[in-house]
Amino acid sequence: MSLWGAHTVLQNLLEGSVMTMNRIQFQPGLSMPEFFKRYGSESQCATALELARWPDGFACPRCGGGAHCVLRGGTHKVFQCNACRHQTSLIAGTLFQGTKLALTVWFLAIYLISQAKTGLSALALKRHLGVSYPTAWLIHHKLMQAMAQREGLYTLGGQVQVDDAYLGGERAGGKAGRGSENKVPFVAAISLSDDGHPLRAKLTPVTGFTLKSVALWAKGHLAPGSTVVSDGLACFSAVTDAGCAHQVTVVAGRKPQDLPEFQWVNTVLGNLKTSLSGSYHAFNFRKYAARYLAAFAYRFNRRFHLESLHERLLVAAVHCGPQPQRSIRLAEVHC
Ligand SMILES: [Zn+2]
């Protein structure tokens, strides 16, 4: 963590957010013995998966019908719709489609990723799961993709702090100076409650800090009518194209992290920096920045739900559709 990051955290503690921090850090979570009690066998995982996929009972993916019979034979349960005779396996159409791994391995990965406070590297996952590095990498990226798709469902609204930031190089997650080469620029945005507490974060790569890319970003990620607070960087005025109001706080000689207007966006960037430097080895920033950033935001946005995070991630995985290796390795599309 940089000095300014430590300073910001200290400042937050002094300013009375210590209770909020404790609420996050002292959550019970799900203990490992409890995890293995619930998800230690293949049949327990299959039951949990079925429940996450069809909480109200089976619904045919083709016709929506509920009446069905269950065929056995393969690795996973196969459901046959009574109305249209369509057959679907438990994992078909989900993130797990086509996997040769046991569900217990996937569930352990979901558990480890959801409970690790600052994220988990593919290398750590490889060691914990006892799989090859390429397999661990793919599991990790598929689950991050599920998180990213979930995050894509939400827009930020109300009061929103925004800042420009860069990913890549030695100063990942921090401000590396505007216009630096070889960095991935991204917009860091935090929505606040009426009493000034952070609600949701969004960290989105952009092609650059131009009026055009910020307008495109705002249309995709902000609810019309939001009030955006930024420093004096000219491109942020383009949020008005998305029907948002724009308030500029000119920093003028003071560091942005010293201003209350940017307290939360700076805290989140500081946490991101800690997370990336502690958990991940250098990765292809250009290609995978969006997925890493969205996975970080996913975790941040569910920071009060540690105990149920593995269930939430399982639901995200069953609804995000199949993720073949080829699409996981494709470059991300930026704003
Ligand atoms: Zn059907």
PDB file of N, CA and C and ligand atoms in Angstrom, residues 60-65 81-86, ligand 1:
ATOM      1  N   CYS A  60     -38.042 -26.296 -17.870  1.00  0.00           N
ATOM      2  CA  CYS A  60     -37.401 -26.687 -19.126  1.00  0.00           C
ATOM      3  C   CYS A  60     -36.764 -25.474 -19.809  1.00  0.00           C
ATOM      4  N   PRO A  61     -35.474 -25.566 -20.161  1.00  0.00           N
ATOM      5  CA  PRO A  61     -34.815 -24.427 -20.810  1.00  0.00           C
ATOM      6  C   PRO A  61     -35.423 -24.090 -22.177  1.00  0.00           C
ATOM      7  N   ARG A  62     -36.107 -25.085 -22.782  1.00  0.00           N
ATOM      8  CA  ARG A  62     -36.674 -24.833 -24.107  1.00  0.00           C
ATOM      9  C   ARG A  62     -38.100 -24.286 -24.027  1.00  0.00           C
ATOM     10  N   CYS A  63     -38.971 -24.969 -23.250  1.00  0.00           N
ATOM     11  CA  CYS A  63     -40.387 -24.549 -23.256  1.00  0.00           C
ATOM     12  C   CYS A  63     -40.865 -23.999 -21.910  1.00  0.00           C
ATOM     13  N   GLY A  64     -40.038 -24.081 -20.904  1.00  0.00           N
ATOM     14  CA  GLY A  64     -40.425 -23.526 -19.606  1.00  0.00           C
ATOM     15  C   GLY A  64     -41.272 -24.467 -18.758  1.00  0.00           C
ATOM     16  N   GLY A  65     -41.633 -25.620 -19.319  1.00  0.00           N
ATOM     17  CA  GLY A  65     -42.473 -26.567 -18.578  1.00  0.00           C
ATOM     18  C   GLY A  65     -41.780 -27.101 -17.333  1.00  0.00           C
ATOM     19  N   CYS A  81     -37.896 -33.102 -20.251  1.00  0.00           N
ATOM     20  CA  CYS A  81     -39.170 -32.381 -20.154  1.00  0.00           C
ATOM     21  C   CYS A  81     -40.300 -33.273 -20.674  1.00  0.00           C
ATOM     22  N   ASN A  82     -41.392 -33.379 -19.906  1.00  0.00           N
ATOM     23  CA  ASN A  82     -42.523 -34.211 -20.334  1.00  0.00           C
ATOM     24  C   ASN A  82     -43.247 -33.599 -21.530  1.00  0.00           C
ATOM     25  N   ALA A  83     -43.227 -32.274 -21.629  1.00  0.00           N
ATOM     26  CA  ALA A  83     -43.986 -31.615 -22.690  1.00  0.00           C
ATOM     27  C   ALA A  83     -43.267 -31.672 -24.034  1.00  0.00           C
ATOM     28  N   CYS A  84     -41.993 -31.290 -24.066  1.00  0.00           N
ATOM     29  CA  CYS A  84     -41.306 -31.195 -25.360  1.00  0.00           C
ATOM     30  C   CYS A  84     -40.187 -32.226 -25.524  1.00  0.00           C
ATOM     31  N   ARG A  85     -39.984 -33.029 -24.496  1.00  0.00           N
ATOM     32  CA  ARG A  85     -38.986 -34.105 -24.555  1.00  0.00           C
ATOM     33  C   ARG A  85     -37.547 -33.602 -24.598  1.00  0.00           C
ATOM     34  N   HIS A  86     -37.357 -32.310 -24.417  1.00  0.00           N
ATOM     35  CA  HIS A  86     -35.992 -31.762 -24.400  1.00  0.00           C
ATOM     36  C   HIS A  86     -35.237 -32.327 -23.199  1.00  0.00           C
TER      37      HIS A  86
HETATM   38 ZN    ZN B   1     -39.777 -28.504 -22.590  1.00  0.00          ZN
END
